[in-house]
XYZ file of N, CA and C in Angstrom:
819
model
N 5.153 -12.964 40.975
C 5.233 -14.267 40.310
C 3.856 -14.713 39.811
N 2.811 -14.508 40.717
C 1.466 -14.900 40.316
C 0.974 -14.078 39.129
N 1.289 -12.768 39.152
C 0.893 -11.897 38.061
C 1.536 -12.344 36.759
N 2.786 -12.714 36.873
C 3.508 -13.176 35.690
C 2.877 -14.436 35.136
N 2.494 -15.338 36.035
C 1.853 -16.576 35.586
C 0.506 -16.296 34.921
N -0.284 -15.366 35.521
C -1.576 -15.020 34.929
C -1.392 -14.401 33.543
N -0.367 -13.590 33.404
C -0.103 -12.962 32.109
C 0.273 -14.001 31.069
N 1.089 -14.947 31.482
C 1.482 -16.011 30.553
C 0.287 -16.857 30.142
N -0.566 -17.178 31.134
C -1.749 -17.987 30.844
C -2.700 -17.239 29.919
N -2.897 -15.951 30.176
C -3.759 -15.154 29.315
C -3.241 -15.093 27.902
N -1.934 -14.952 27.761
C -1.348 -14.917 26.426
C -1.512 -16.232 25.700
N -1.371 -17.335 26.419
C -1.536 -18.659 25.807
C -2.970 -18.872 25.344
N -3.961 -18.458 26.180
C -5.358 -18.618 25.793
C -5.699 -17.754 24.596
N -5.134 -16.567 24.549
C -5.388 -15.682 23.410
C -4.847 -16.281 22.128
N -3.689 -16.927 22.242
C -3.085 -17.544 21.064
C -3.926 -18.704 20.561
N -4.529 -19.451 21.520
C -5.373 -20.575 21.119
C -6.653 -20.076 20.465
N -7.228 -19.014 21.018
C -8.505 -18.510 20.511
C -8.369 -17.829 19.162
N -7.202 -17.244 18.882
C -7.023 -16.500 17.640
C -7.034 -17.446 16.452
N -7.743 -17.111 15.363
C -7.725 -17.984 14.175
C -6.345 -18.025 13.565
N -5.969 -19.189 13.090
C -4.650 -19.358 12.510
C -4.618 -18.783 11.101
N -3.589 -18.018 10.809
C -3.405 -17.497 9.449
C -2.508 -18.470 8.689
N -3.093 -19.207 7.741
C -2.322 -20.201 7.011
C -1.380 -19.527 6.028
N -0.197 -20.097 5.889
C 0.759 -19.603 4.901
C 0.285 -19.967 3.503
N 0.723 -19.222 2.510
C 0.387 -19.556 1.132
C 0.977 -20.914 0.786
N 0.194 -21.816 0.197
C 0.700 -23.169 -0.083
C 1.818 -23.168 -1.114
N 2.826 -24.004 -0.862
C 3.905 -24.181 -1.828
C 3.492 -25.282 -2.796
N 2.534 -24.960 -3.630
C 1.963 -25.974 -4.517
C 1.342 -25.305 -5.713
N 0.661 -26.118 -6.523
C -0.009 -25.573 -7.704
C -1.168 -24.645 -7.340
N -1.640 -24.686 -6.092
C -2.676 -23.751 -5.671
C -2.150 -22.317 -5.588
N -0.841 -22.168 -5.473
C -0.252 -20.828 -5.364
C -0.626 -19.967 -6.565
N -0.613 -20.543 -7.762
C -0.950 -19.762 -8.955
C -2.393 -19.278 -8.905
N -3.292 -20.172 -8.446
C -4.706 -19.799 -8.386
C -4.902 -18.651 -7.398
N -4.253 -18.739 -6.225
C -4.389 -17.667 -5.238
C -3.713 -16.379 -5.700
N -2.633 -16.521 -6.431
C -1.891 -15.337 -6.884
C -2.594 -14.642 -8.040
N -2.985 -15.422 -9.047
C -3.519 -14.833 -10.279
C -5.042 -14.744 -10.278
N -5.700 -15.741 -9.709
C -7.158 -15.842 -9.754
C -7.683 -15.525 -11.160
N -8.842 -15.935 -11.561
C -9.750 -16.803 -10.813
C -9.473 -18.283 -11.094
N -10.275 -19.160 -10.484
C -10.288 -20.569 -10.842
C -10.946 -20.690 -12.211
N -10.255 -21.316 -13.161
C -10.727 -21.352 -14.550
C -11.382 -22.699 -14.850
N -12.654 -22.654 -15.226
C -13.433 -23.868 -15.497
C -13.692 -23.987 -16.997
N -13.286 -25.097 -17.596
C -13.587 -25.379 -19.003
C -14.945 -26.054 -19.096
N -15.788 -25.530 -20.003
C -17.148 -26.051 -20.179
C -17.555 -25.791 -21.629
N -18.053 -26.795 -22.351
C -18.417 -26.580 -23.765
C -19.449 -25.479 -23.951
N -19.476 -24.952 -25.166
C -20.372 -23.827 -25.453
C -21.832 -24.263 -25.618
N -22.073 -25.554 -25.917
C -23.450 -26.025 -26.096
C -24.100 -26.285 -24.737
N -25.398 -26.530 -24.745
C -26.141 -26.818 -23.508
C -26.217 -28.319 -23.271
N -26.164 -28.716 -21.999
C -26.401 -30.097 -21.603
C -27.158 -30.090 -20.280
N -28.426 -29.622 -20.323
C -29.208 -29.535 -19.086
C -29.533 -30.929 -18.545
N -29.613 -31.087 -17.236
C -29.542 -30.043 -16.206
C -28.133 -29.782 -15.689
N -27.102 -30.173 -16.443
C -25.728 -29.981 -15.986
C -25.212 -28.571 -16.268
N -25.475 -28.049 -17.463
C -25.094 -26.672 -17.777
C -25.899 -26.192 -18.973
N -26.097 -24.880 -19.037
C -26.827 -24.261 -20.133
C -25.847 -23.816 -21.221
N -26.383 -23.355 -22.353
C -25.539 -22.921 -23.459
C -24.795 -21.645 -23.104
N -23.652 -21.454 -23.747
C -22.880 -20.232 -23.565
C -23.749 -19.019 -23.889
N -23.676 -18.015 -23.038
C -24.487 -16.818 -23.243
C -25.753 -16.809 -22.417
N -26.198 -17.994 -21.994
C -27.370 -18.078 -21.114
C -26.906 -17.874 -19.669
N -27.867 -17.790 -18.755
C -27.508 -17.687 -17.346
C -26.734 -18.933 -16.929
N -25.662 -18.725 -16.175
C -24.894 -19.861 -15.676
C -25.740 -20.609 -14.647
N -26.191 -21.791 -15.012
C -27.048 -22.576 -14.129
C -26.857 -24.053 -14.428
N -27.127 -24.882 -13.425
C -27.050 -26.322 -13.624
C -26.183 -26.994 -12.575
N -26.225 -28.309 -12.556
C -25.492 -29.107 -11.575
C -23.999 -28.786 -11.606
N -23.416 -28.738 -12.804
C -21.967 -28.530 -12.905
C -21.564 -27.088 -12.614
N -22.425 -26.147 -12.920
C -22.152 -24.748 -12.581
C -22.154 -24.573 -11.064
N -23.159 -25.142 -10.412
C -23.244 -25.070 -8.953
C -22.039 -25.732 -8.301
N -21.629 -26.875 -8.843
C -20.455 -27.586 -8.325
C -19.199 -26.738 -8.479
N -19.035 -26.107 -9.632
C -17.869 -25.246 -9.884
C -17.825 -24.087 -8.891
N -18.960 -23.461 -8.691
C -19.028 -22.312 -7.785
C -18.747 -22.718 -6.349
N -19.199 -23.907 -5.959
C -18.961 -24.381 -4.593
C -17.476 -24.659 -4.359
N -16.804 -25.250 -5.354
C -15.367 -25.514 -5.217
C -14.598 -24.204 -5.095
N -14.931 -23.224 -5.931
C -14.268 -21.916 -5.863
C -14.515 -21.255 -4.510
N -15.737 -21.376 -4.002
C -16.072 -20.781 -2.705
C -15.253 -21.417 -1.585
N -15.071 -22.740 -1.631
C -14.268 -23.416 -0.620
C -12.786 -23.040 -0.721
N -12.337 -22.763 -1.937
C -10.961 -22.301 -2.133
C -10.808 -20.822 -1.790
N -11.944 -20.132 -1.659
C -11.979 -18.686 -1.389
C -11.347 -17.900 -2.529
N -11.732 -18.270 -3.754
C -11.280 -17.547 -4.948
C -12.483 -17.311 -5.854
N -12.309 -16.448 -6.815
C -13.341 -16.223 -7.817
C -13.308 -17.344 -8.855
N -14.348 -17.422 -9.686
C -14.429 -18.463 -10.703
C -14.823 -17.839 -12.036
N -14.290 -18.390 -13.117
C -14.690 -17.965 -14.451
C -14.885 -19.209 -15.313
N -15.802 -19.117 -16.286
C -16.114 -20.250 -17.152
C -15.605 -19.962 -18.553
N -14.767 -20.855 -19.067
C -14.282 -20.762 -20.449
C -15.199 -21.610 -21.313
N -16.028 -20.958 -22.127
C -17.026 -21.657 -22.924
C -16.598 -21.784 -24.390
N -15.306 -21.693 -24.674
C -14.835 -21.842 -26.043
C -14.961 -23.258 -26.596
N -14.736 -24.312 -25.797
C -14.743 -25.667 -26.367
C -16.035 -25.996 -27.104
N -15.891 -26.616 -28.277
C -17.049 -27.034 -29.057
C -17.443 -28.472 -28.790
N -16.546 -29.239 -28.119
C -16.811 -30.645 -27.798
C -16.256 -30.932 -26.404
N -16.615 -32.096 -25.868
C -16.057 -32.508 -24.578
C -14.541 -32.702 -24.697
N -14.094 -33.276 -25.796
C -12.651 -33.483 -25.990
C -11.896 -32.161 -26.040
N -12.514 -31.119 -26.583
C -11.852 -29.815 -26.614
C -11.726 -29.230 -25.209
N -12.684 -29.515 -24.349
C -12.574 -29.091 -22.952
C -11.414 -29.816 -22.278
N -11.243 -31.090 -22.595
C -10.108 -31.857 -22.079
C -8.794 -31.261 -22.583
N -8.748 -30.938 -23.863
C -7.536 -30.354 -24.437
C -7.158 -29.053 -23.733
N -8.160 -28.280 -23.335
C -7.910 -26.983 -22.697
C -7.185 -27.155 -21.370
N -7.636 -28.110 -20.548
C -6.952 -28.300 -19.264
C -5.652 -29.083 -19.431
N -5.580 -29.944 -20.450
C -4.329 -30.665 -20.708
C -3.205 -29.693 -21.060
N -3.567 -28.584 -21.711
C -2.579 -27.566 -22.101
C -2.337 -26.555 -20.989
N -3.058 -26.655 -19.878
C -2.891 -25.712 -18.780
C -3.618 -24.397 -18.979
N -4.480 -24.301 -19.990
C -5.215 -23.069 -20.257
C -6.449 -22.937 -19.361
N -6.809 -23.985 -18.650
C -7.877 -23.957 -17.651
C -7.467 -24.905 -16.531
N -8.092 -24.749 -15.374
C -7.716 -25.563 -14.215
C -8.541 -26.833 -14.102
N -9.850 -26.706 -14.321
C -10.766 -27.832 -14.178
C -11.725 -27.878 -15.364
N -12.157 -29.076 -15.729
C -13.253 -29.259 -16.680
C -14.401 -29.895 -15.900
N -15.446 -29.112 -15.684
C -16.616 -29.595 -14.946
C -17.794 -29.462 -15.899
N -18.101 -30.564 -16.597
C -19.032 -30.452 -17.735
C -19.588 -31.822 -18.141
N -20.143 -32.556 -17.153
C -20.680 -33.888 -17.468
C -19.619 -34.707 -18.225
N -18.411 -34.662 -17.708
C -17.263 -35.271 -18.383
C -17.102 -36.734 -17.981
N -17.184 -37.625 -18.959
C -16.998 -39.055 -18.705
C -15.522 -39.386 -18.551
N -15.235 -40.362 -17.698
C -13.855 -40.853 -17.576
C -13.594 -41.875 -18.681
N -12.520 -41.672 -19.422
C -12.105 -42.642 -20.430
C -10.610 -42.855 -20.318
N -10.148 -43.972 -20.833
C -8.724 -44.299 -20.775
C -7.903 -43.297 -21.586
N -8.385 -42.945 -22.774
C -7.612 -42.017 -23.608
C -7.479 -40.661 -22.935
N -8.565 -40.151 -22.391
C -8.500 -38.868 -21.695
C -7.612 -38.954 -20.465
N -7.613 -40.129 -19.816
C -6.791 -40.312 -18.629
C -5.301 -40.233 -18.912
N -4.899 -40.383 -20.163
C -3.489 -40.207 -20.528
C -3.117 -38.734 -20.611
N -4.135 -37.858 -20.679
C -3.882 -36.430 -20.879
C -4.103 -35.595 -19.624
N -5.047 -36.004 -18.780
C -5.443 -35.195 -17.629
C -5.580 -36.072 -16.389
N -5.761 -35.413 -15.246
C -6.143 -36.106 -14.027
C -7.673 -36.113 -13.930
N -8.187 -37.038 -13.142
C -9.626 -37.083 -12.856
C -9.839 -37.081 -11.346
N -10.916 -36.436 -10.923
C -11.366 -36.588 -9.544
C -12.049 -37.946 -9.399
N -12.447 -38.242 -8.185
C -13.297 -39.423 -8.021
C -14.653 -39.112 -8.664
N -15.413 -40.116 -9.081
C -16.708 -39.854 -9.738
C -17.696 -39.139 -8.821
N -18.480 -38.242 -9.396
C -19.573 -37.620 -8.648
C -20.936 -38.039 -9.205
N -20.957 -38.788 -10.322
C -22.195 -39.328 -10.883
C -21.874 -40.602 -11.644
N -22.796 -41.538 -11.632
C -22.611 -42.816 -12.332
C -23.893 -43.148 -13.090
N -23.757 -43.362 -14.402
C -24.866 -43.770 -15.250
C -24.567 -45.137 -15.849
N -25.581 -45.753 -16.430
C -25.363 -46.930 -17.269
C -25.251 -46.490 -18.718
N -24.650 -47.333 -19.550
C -24.682 -47.093 -20.989
C -26.095 -47.380 -21.483
N -26.476 -46.719 -22.569
C -27.813 -46.944 -23.108
C -27.836 -46.853 -24.622
N -28.914 -47.349 -25.188
C -29.123 -47.330 -26.640
C -30.534 -46.853 -26.926
N -30.708 -46.160 -28.032
C -32.035 -45.868 -28.553
C -32.068 -46.451 -29.957
N -32.923 -47.457 -30.158
C -32.903 -48.246 -31.391
C -34.152 -47.995 -32.220
N -33.986 -47.935 -33.531
C -35.125 -47.862 -34.437
C -35.861 -49.207 -34.391
N -37.151 -49.164 -34.101
C -37.904 -50.402 -33.906
C -37.930 -51.273 -35.160
N -38.138 -50.658 -36.316
C -38.240 -51.425 -37.563
C -36.925 -52.107 -37.885
N -35.831 -51.356 -37.807
C -34.517 -51.937 -38.138
C -34.110 -53.002 -37.128
N -34.436 -52.762 -35.862
C -34.083 -53.740 -34.831
C -34.862 -55.039 -35.025
N -36.151 -54.929 -35.343
C -36.970 -56.126 -35.568
C -36.472 -56.903 -36.773
N -36.050 -56.171 -37.800
C -35.527 -56.815 -39.007
C -34.239 -57.579 -38.699
N -33.379 -56.983 -37.885
C -32.121 -57.637 -37.527
C -32.355 -58.841 -36.622
N -33.332 -58.731 -35.726
C -33.550 -59.781 -34.729
C -34.173 -61.029 -35.338
N -35.181 -60.847 -36.189
C -35.879 -62.021 -36.696
C -36.490 -62.773 -35.536
N -36.094 -64.026 -35.373
C -36.614 -64.840 -34.269
C -35.675 -64.857 -33.057
N -34.569 -64.120 -33.146
C -33.606 -64.091 -32.029
C -34.099 -63.189 -30.898
N -33.682 -63.486 -29.676
C -33.966 -62.548 -28.575
C -33.202 -61.238 -28.802
N -33.787 -60.123 -28.394
C -33.137 -58.818 -28.557
C -31.779 -58.798 -27.854
N -31.704 -59.472 -26.701
C -30.443 -59.495 -25.946
C -29.313 -60.062 -26.790
N -29.608 -61.086 -27.588
C -28.587 -61.699 -28.441
C -28.169 -60.741 -29.557
N -29.136 -60.021 -30.118
C -28.832 -59.052 -31.176
C -27.893 -57.971 -30.647
N -28.174 -57.492 -29.443
C -27.338 -56.441 -28.844
C -25.943 -56.975 -28.557
N -25.870 -58.191 -28.037
C -24.578 -58.778 -27.684
C -23.688 -58.943 -28.919
N -24.272 -59.331 -30.035
C -23.502 -59.577 -31.263
C -23.741 -58.494 -32.315
N -24.093 -57.314 -31.887
C -24.522 -56.267 -32.808
C -23.480 -55.970 -33.882
N -23.945 -56.006 -35.140
C -23.046 -55.748 -36.267
C -23.648 -54.741 -37.249
N -24.651 -53.997 -36.779
C -25.300 -53.005 -37.633
C -24.614 -51.653 -37.565
N -25.383 -50.607 -37.861
C -24.857 -49.236 -37.884
C -25.181 -48.560 -36.548
N -24.129 -48.149 -35.859
C -24.256 -47.557 -34.531
C -23.851 -46.089 -34.577
N -24.734 -45.208 -34.117
C -24.441 -43.782 -34.092
C -23.830 -43.346 -32.771
N -22.828 -42.475 -32.843
C -22.223 -41.864 -31.653
C -21.983 -40.389 -31.950
N -21.856 -39.587 -30.907
C -21.475 -38.188 -31.082
C -19.959 -38.124 -31.208
N -19.479 -37.479 -32.249
C -18.048 -37.376 -32.457
C -17.360 -36.640 -31.317
N -16.137 -37.066 -30.987
C -15.325 -36.440 -29.934
C -16.002 -36.508 -28.569
N -16.758 -37.594 -28.363
C -17.392 -37.831 -27.065
C -16.833 -39.122 -26.480
N -17.143 -39.367 -25.215
C -16.686 -40.600 -24.579
C -17.231 -41.831 -25.284
N -18.480 -41.728 -25.788
C -19.089 -42.908 -26.408
C -18.512 -43.205 -27.787
N -17.891 -42.231 -28.397
C -17.133 -42.516 -29.618
C -15.939 -43.408 -29.282
N -15.396 -43.227 -28.088
C -14.295 -44.076 -27.628
C -14.794 -45.427 -27.116
N -15.925 -45.429 -26.393
C -16.468 -46.682 -25.849
C -16.941 -47.631 -26.945
N -17.394 -47.087 -28.072
C -18.078 -47.891 -29.095
C -17.228 -49.041 -29.619
N -15.952 -48.797 -29.841
C -15.106 -49.826 -30.459
C -14.919 -51.042 -29.554
N -14.954 -50.840 -28.251
C -14.809 -51.974 -27.337
C -16.155 -52.585 -26.964
N -17.191 -51.742 -26.855
C -18.516 -52.268 -26.498
C -19.170 -53.015 -27.656
N -18.938 -52.523 -28.892
C -19.560 -53.121 -30.079
C -18.505 -53.272 -31.183
N -17.583 -54.220 -31.017
C -16.469 -54.355 -31.966
C -16.886 -54.736 -33.381
N -18.068 -55.306 -33.553
C -18.527 -55.732 -34.883
C -19.357 -54.656 -35.589
N -19.687 -53.592 -34.877
C -20.584 -52.568 -35.429
C -19.862 -51.663 -36.417
N -20.652 -51.077 -37.297
C -20.168 -50.015 -38.185
C -20.489 -48.695 -37.483
N -19.451 -47.963 -37.086
C -19.630 -46.755 -36.280
C -19.798 -45.528 -37.178
N -20.839 -44.763 -36.912
C -21.061 -43.518 -37.648
C -21.110 -42.361 -36.654
N -20.249 -41.365 -36.852
C -20.174 -40.223 -35.944
C -21.080 -39.081 -36.405
N -21.708 -38.432 -35.428
C -22.581 -37.292 -35.689
C -22.056 -36.074 -34.941
N -22.418 -34.906 -35.444
C -21.969 -33.659 -34.828
C -22.669 -33.404 -33.498
N -23.912 -33.882 -33.376
C -24.667 -33.613 -32.153
C -25.749 -34.674 -31.952
N -26.369 -34.616 -30.785
C -27.381 -35.580 -30.368
C -28.638 -35.490 -31.237
N -29.045 -34.265 -31.564
C -30.267 -34.073 -32.342
C -30.175 -34.725 -33.715
N -29.072 -34.513 -34.417
C -28.917 -35.097 -35.748
C -28.834 -36.614 -35.678
N -28.286 -37.138 -34.609
C -28.204 -38.595 -34.467
C -29.586 -39.196 -34.228
N -30.401 -38.546 -33.406
C -31.760 -39.041 -33.156
C -32.607 -38.918 -34.425
N -32.396 -37.865 -35.193
C -33.092 -37.733 -36.482
C -32.752 -38.910 -37.392
N -31.501 -39.372 -37.335
C -31.074 -40.514 -38.148
C -31.729 -41.810 -37.678
N -31.965 -41.935 -36.365
C -32.695 -43.097 -35.840
C -34.133 -43.063 -36.349
N -34.768 -41.926 -36.265
C -36.148 -41.781 -36.732
C -36.282 -42.140 -38.215
N -35.311 -41.679 -39.018
C -35.381 -41.850 -40.475
C -34.886 -43.217 -40.937
N -34.560 -44.102 -39.988
C -34.048 -45.445 -40.299
C -32.722 -45.392 -41.048
N -31.932 -44.344 -40.806
C -30.608 -44.243 -41.436
C -29.555 -45.014 -40.653
N -29.800 -45.192 -39.354
C -28.917 -46.005 -38.517
C -29.793 -46.926 -37.675
N -29.174 -47.981 -37.149
C -29.935 -48.927 -36.329
C -30.153 -48.397 -34.912
N -29.063 -47.875 -34.309
C -29.144 -47.465 -32.907
C -28.227 -46.271 -32.664
N -28.566 -45.501 -31.624
C -27.713 -44.427 -31.130
C -27.210 -44.834 -29.747
N -25.957 -44.518 -29.460
C -25.282 -44.995 -28.247
C -24.899 -43.812 -27.374
N -25.395 -43.800 -26.142
C -25.056 -42.746 -25.197
C -25.359 -43.252 -23.787
N -25.247 -42.396 -22.768
C -25.589 -42.838 -21.415
C -27.105 -42.910 -21.247
N -27.528 -43.739 -20.288
C -28.972 -43.957 -20.127
C -29.690 -42.712 -19.608
N -28.968 -41.808 -18.945
C -29.606 -40.570 -18.506
C -30.084 -39.750 -19.701
N -29.213 -39.570 -20.701
C -29.586 -38.755 -21.861
C -30.731 -39.393 -22.637
N -30.761 -40.717 -22.663
C -31.841 -41.397 -23.382
C -33.165 -41.242 -22.632
N -33.128 -41.390 -21.319
C -34.357 -41.207 -20.537
C -34.815 -39.753 -20.578
N -33.871 -38.816 -20.572
C -34.228 -37.402 -20.678
C -34.881 -37.120 -22.031
N -34.349 -37.755 -23.079
C -34.908 -37.592 -24.418
C -36.372 -38.018 -24.453
N -36.691 -39.111 -23.777
C -38.064 -39.608 -23.776
C -38.987 -38.763 -22.899
N -38.410 -38.047 -21.929
C -39.199 -37.071 -21.171
C -39.562 -35.904 -22.084
N -38.570 -35.444 -22.859
C -38.781 -34.288 -23.743
C -39.669 -34.622 -24.939
N -39.593 -35.867 -25.422
C -40.342 -36.249 -26.628
C -40.889 -37.662 -26.490
N -41.978 -37.847 -25.733
C -42.548 -39.192 -25.543
C -42.974 -39.851 -26.845
N -43.262 -39.074 -27.884
C -43.710 -39.643 -29.154
C -42.625 -40.482 -29.819
N -41.391 -40.306 -29.401
C -40.287 -41.066 -29.994
C -40.455 -42.571 -29.789
N -41.193 -42.964 -28.741
C -41.375 -44.389 -28.463
C -42.168 -45.109 -29.559
N -42.840 -44.352 -30.415
C -43.575 -44.964 -31.528
C -42.603 -45.588 -32.526
N -41.467 -44.926 -32.765
C -40.518 -45.411 -33.781
C -39.245 -45.983 -33.178
N -39.042 -45.789 -31.873
C -37.782 -46.231 -31.275
C -38.024 -46.821 -29.888
N -37.104 -47.645 -29.450
C -37.167 -48.201 -28.104
C -35.832 -47.985 -27.412
N -35.883 -47.787 -26.107
C -34.656 -47.577 -25.333
C -34.201 -48.891 -24.709
N -32.891 -49.020 -24.605
C -32.282 -50.229 -24.034
C -31.186 -49.773 -23.074
N -31.250 -50.243 -21.824
C -30.217 -49.931 -20.840
C -29.258 -51.110 -20.731
N -27.967 -50.810 -20.782
C -26.933 -51.840 -20.654
C -26.458 -51.847 -19.208
N -27.042 -52.723 -18.410
C -26.781 -52.712 -16.968
C -25.384 -53.179 -16.595
N -24.685 -53.787 -17.530
C -23.337 -54.276 -17.226
C -22.248 -53.273 -17.625
N -22.638 -52.091 -18.115
C -21.656 -51.082 -18.530
C -21.997 -49.750 -17.873
N -21.006 -49.137 -17.227
C -21.244 -47.883 -16.526
C -20.418 -46.744 -17.123
N -20.987 -45.560 -16.998
C -20.346 -44.319 -17.431
C -20.176 -43.465 -16.185
N -18.930 -43.229 -15.769
C -18.681 -42.453 -14.558
C -18.294 -41.024 -14.925
N -18.988 -40.058 -14.334
C -18.685 -38.650 -14.548
C -17.765 -38.156 -13.442
N -16.756 -37.388 -13.830
C -15.802 -36.868 -12.857
C -15.322 -35.492 -13.301
N -14.632 -34.820 -12.425
C -14.054 -33.518 -12.735
C -12.687 -33.728 -13.362
N -12.470 -33.122 -14.536
C -11.160 -33.170 -15.168
C -10.253 -32.115 -14.542
N -9.002 -32.484 -14.314
C -8.066 -31.612 -13.604
C -6.770 -31.510 -14.405
N -6.214 -30.294 -14.534
C -4.978 -30.132 -15.298
C -3.915 -31.084 -14.750
N -3.122 -31.699 -15.599
C -2.268 -32.808 -15.176
C -1.190 -32.453 -14.162
N -0.772 -31.193 -14.108
C 0.292 -30.814 -13.184
C -0.242 -30.352 -11.830
N -1.550 -30.384 -11.631
C -2.163 -29.809 -10.429
C -2.439 -30.876 -9.376
N -1.404 -31.356 -8.717
C -1.557 -32.437 -7.743
C -2.302 -31.984 -6.494
N -1.998 -30.777 -6.013
C -2.669 -30.280 -4.806
C -4.136 -29.976 -5.093
N -4.406 -29.354 -6.234
C -5.792 -29.074 -6.619
C -6.579 -30.368 -6.749
N -5.970 -31.402 -7.321
C -6.641 -32.700 -7.471
C -7.016 -33.279 -6.113
N -6.089 -33.199 -5.159
C -6.374 -33.720 -3.818
C -7.469 -32.900 -3.144
N -7.452 -31.583 -3.361
C -8.474 -30.718 -2.761
C -9.859 -31.046 -3.324
N -9.949 -31.234 -4.641
C -11.241 -31.535 -5.268
C -11.803 -32.845 -4.725
N -10.957 -33.870 -4.598
C -11.432 -35.134 -4.031
C -11.902 -34.951 -2.592
N -11.146 -34.179 -1.813
C -11.536 -33.901 -0.429
C -12.883 -33.182 -0.388
N -13.043 -32.193 -1.260
C -14.302 -31.457 -1.325
C -15.471 -32.394 -1.637
N -15.302 -33.274 -2.632
C -16.378 -34.197 -3.003
C -16.685 -35.162 -1.866
N -15.654 -35.648 -1.184
C -15.872 -36.567 -0.070
C -16.664 -35.897 1.055
N -16.294 -34.661 1.372
C -16.952 -33.968 2.478
C -18.348 -33.503 2.087
N -18.493 -32.955 0.887
C -19.786 -32.381 0.482
C -20.807 -33.444 0.112
N -20.362 -34.581 -0.443
C -21.299 -35.614 -0.882
C -21.307 -36.838 0.025
N -20.385 -36.882 0.971
C -20.348 -38.010 1.896
C -20.106 -39.341 1.212
N -19.369 -39.314 0.103
C -19.076 -40.542 -0.626
C -20.173 -40.978 -1.569
N -21.301 -40.269 -1.593
C -22.412 -40.641 -2.471
C -22.155 -40.144 -3.891
N -22.828 -40.752 -4.851
C -22.753 -40.309 -6.243
C -24.174 -40.120 -6.779
N -24.327 -39.173 -7.702
C -25.608 -38.985 -8.365
C -25.871 -40.140 -9.324
N -27.140 -40.532 -9.469
C -27.500 -41.615 -10.381
C -28.658 -41.182 -11.278
N -28.855 -41.944 -12.339
C -29.810 -41.570 -13.377
C -31.197 -41.240 -12.842
N -31.789 -42.141 -12.075
C -33.175 -41.951 -11.647
C -33.342 -40.704 -10.779
N -32.324 -40.418 -9.963
C -32.372 -39.230 -9.104
C -32.384 -37.952 -9.942
N -31.513 -37.893 -10.950
C -31.434 -36.677 -11.761
C -32.647 -36.570 -12.691
N -33.121 -37.708 -13.202
C -34.317 -37.672 -14.055
C -35.526 -37.173 -13.261
N -35.636 -37.573 -12.005
C -36.747 -37.095 -11.173
C -36.679 -35.580 -11.018
N -35.463 -35.049 -10.804
C -35.300 -33.594 -10.711
C -35.636 -32.929 -12.033
N -35.214 -33.563 -13.117
C -35.465 -32.991 -14.446
C -36.959 -32.971 -14.757
N -37.663 -34.042 -14.436
C -39.115 -34.090 -14.634
C -39.806 -32.977 -13.824
N -39.353 -32.823 -12.588
C -39.958 -31.791 -11.732
C -39.739 -30.405 -12.322
N -38.543 -30.157 -12.859
C -38.259 -28.853 -13.448
C -39.095 -28.598 -14.681
N -39.495 -29.682 -15.377
C -40.321 -29.564 -16.578
C -41.816 -29.597 -16.255
N -42.132 -29.890 -15.008
C -43.534 -30.007 -14.626
C -44.190 -31.240 -15.180
N -43.409 -32.290 -15.400
C -43.941 -33.539 -15.975
C -44.258 -34.531 -14.863
């Protein structure tokens, strides 16, 4: 009887010590485990320090984040760099051709009708870079704050970006002009072709790190009452994956979010500035 009891106890302890083999989930994760890899949509252009251009070494905040999520899922990862714009990356996951869009993706209402979003992992303020001459001409004797509040001049945005969507509500009186990219829009500010360019304050501060001479012809303005939240885009039918991504962010970041000054400090250090 005692031997039998010892055998039973030994078997019970062995069962407790043995790692549990989890069953394959009956969810949208099943496809990822079955087919692999985890498919990440990311535009082909560069947006350092978040990601480099297609064809360059995969590096940056969003690349590292993508790889960490895949590692926690215990699957391989691949990057789809076909999208030419942020909206095209959204379209890719909305159609189910990719699982996640991890690419400095802003949360917007229109995009939220097409895809799921994780909780934010970074928060910036909205910002402006204004041509000094045109701004002074518009202001006259008015405070700059009043000019910005009632702005009715020419406002530049990058086409198919979150700020193209934000512009109509943030500056309803403005004449909106869309540009293909950030460089051409800043060239238009320099040449006095537009009054201001509209983007997040991180990109504007990064621009001034890269080209301090721009302050001669332009000034930066941070809109402290407007925020731009970055999150991971998730294919709309992937409820389990969405919950996993939020869990991963909660555990890995402890509820914290990246902010402009923190990332700019890292960017300055990488540039040796």
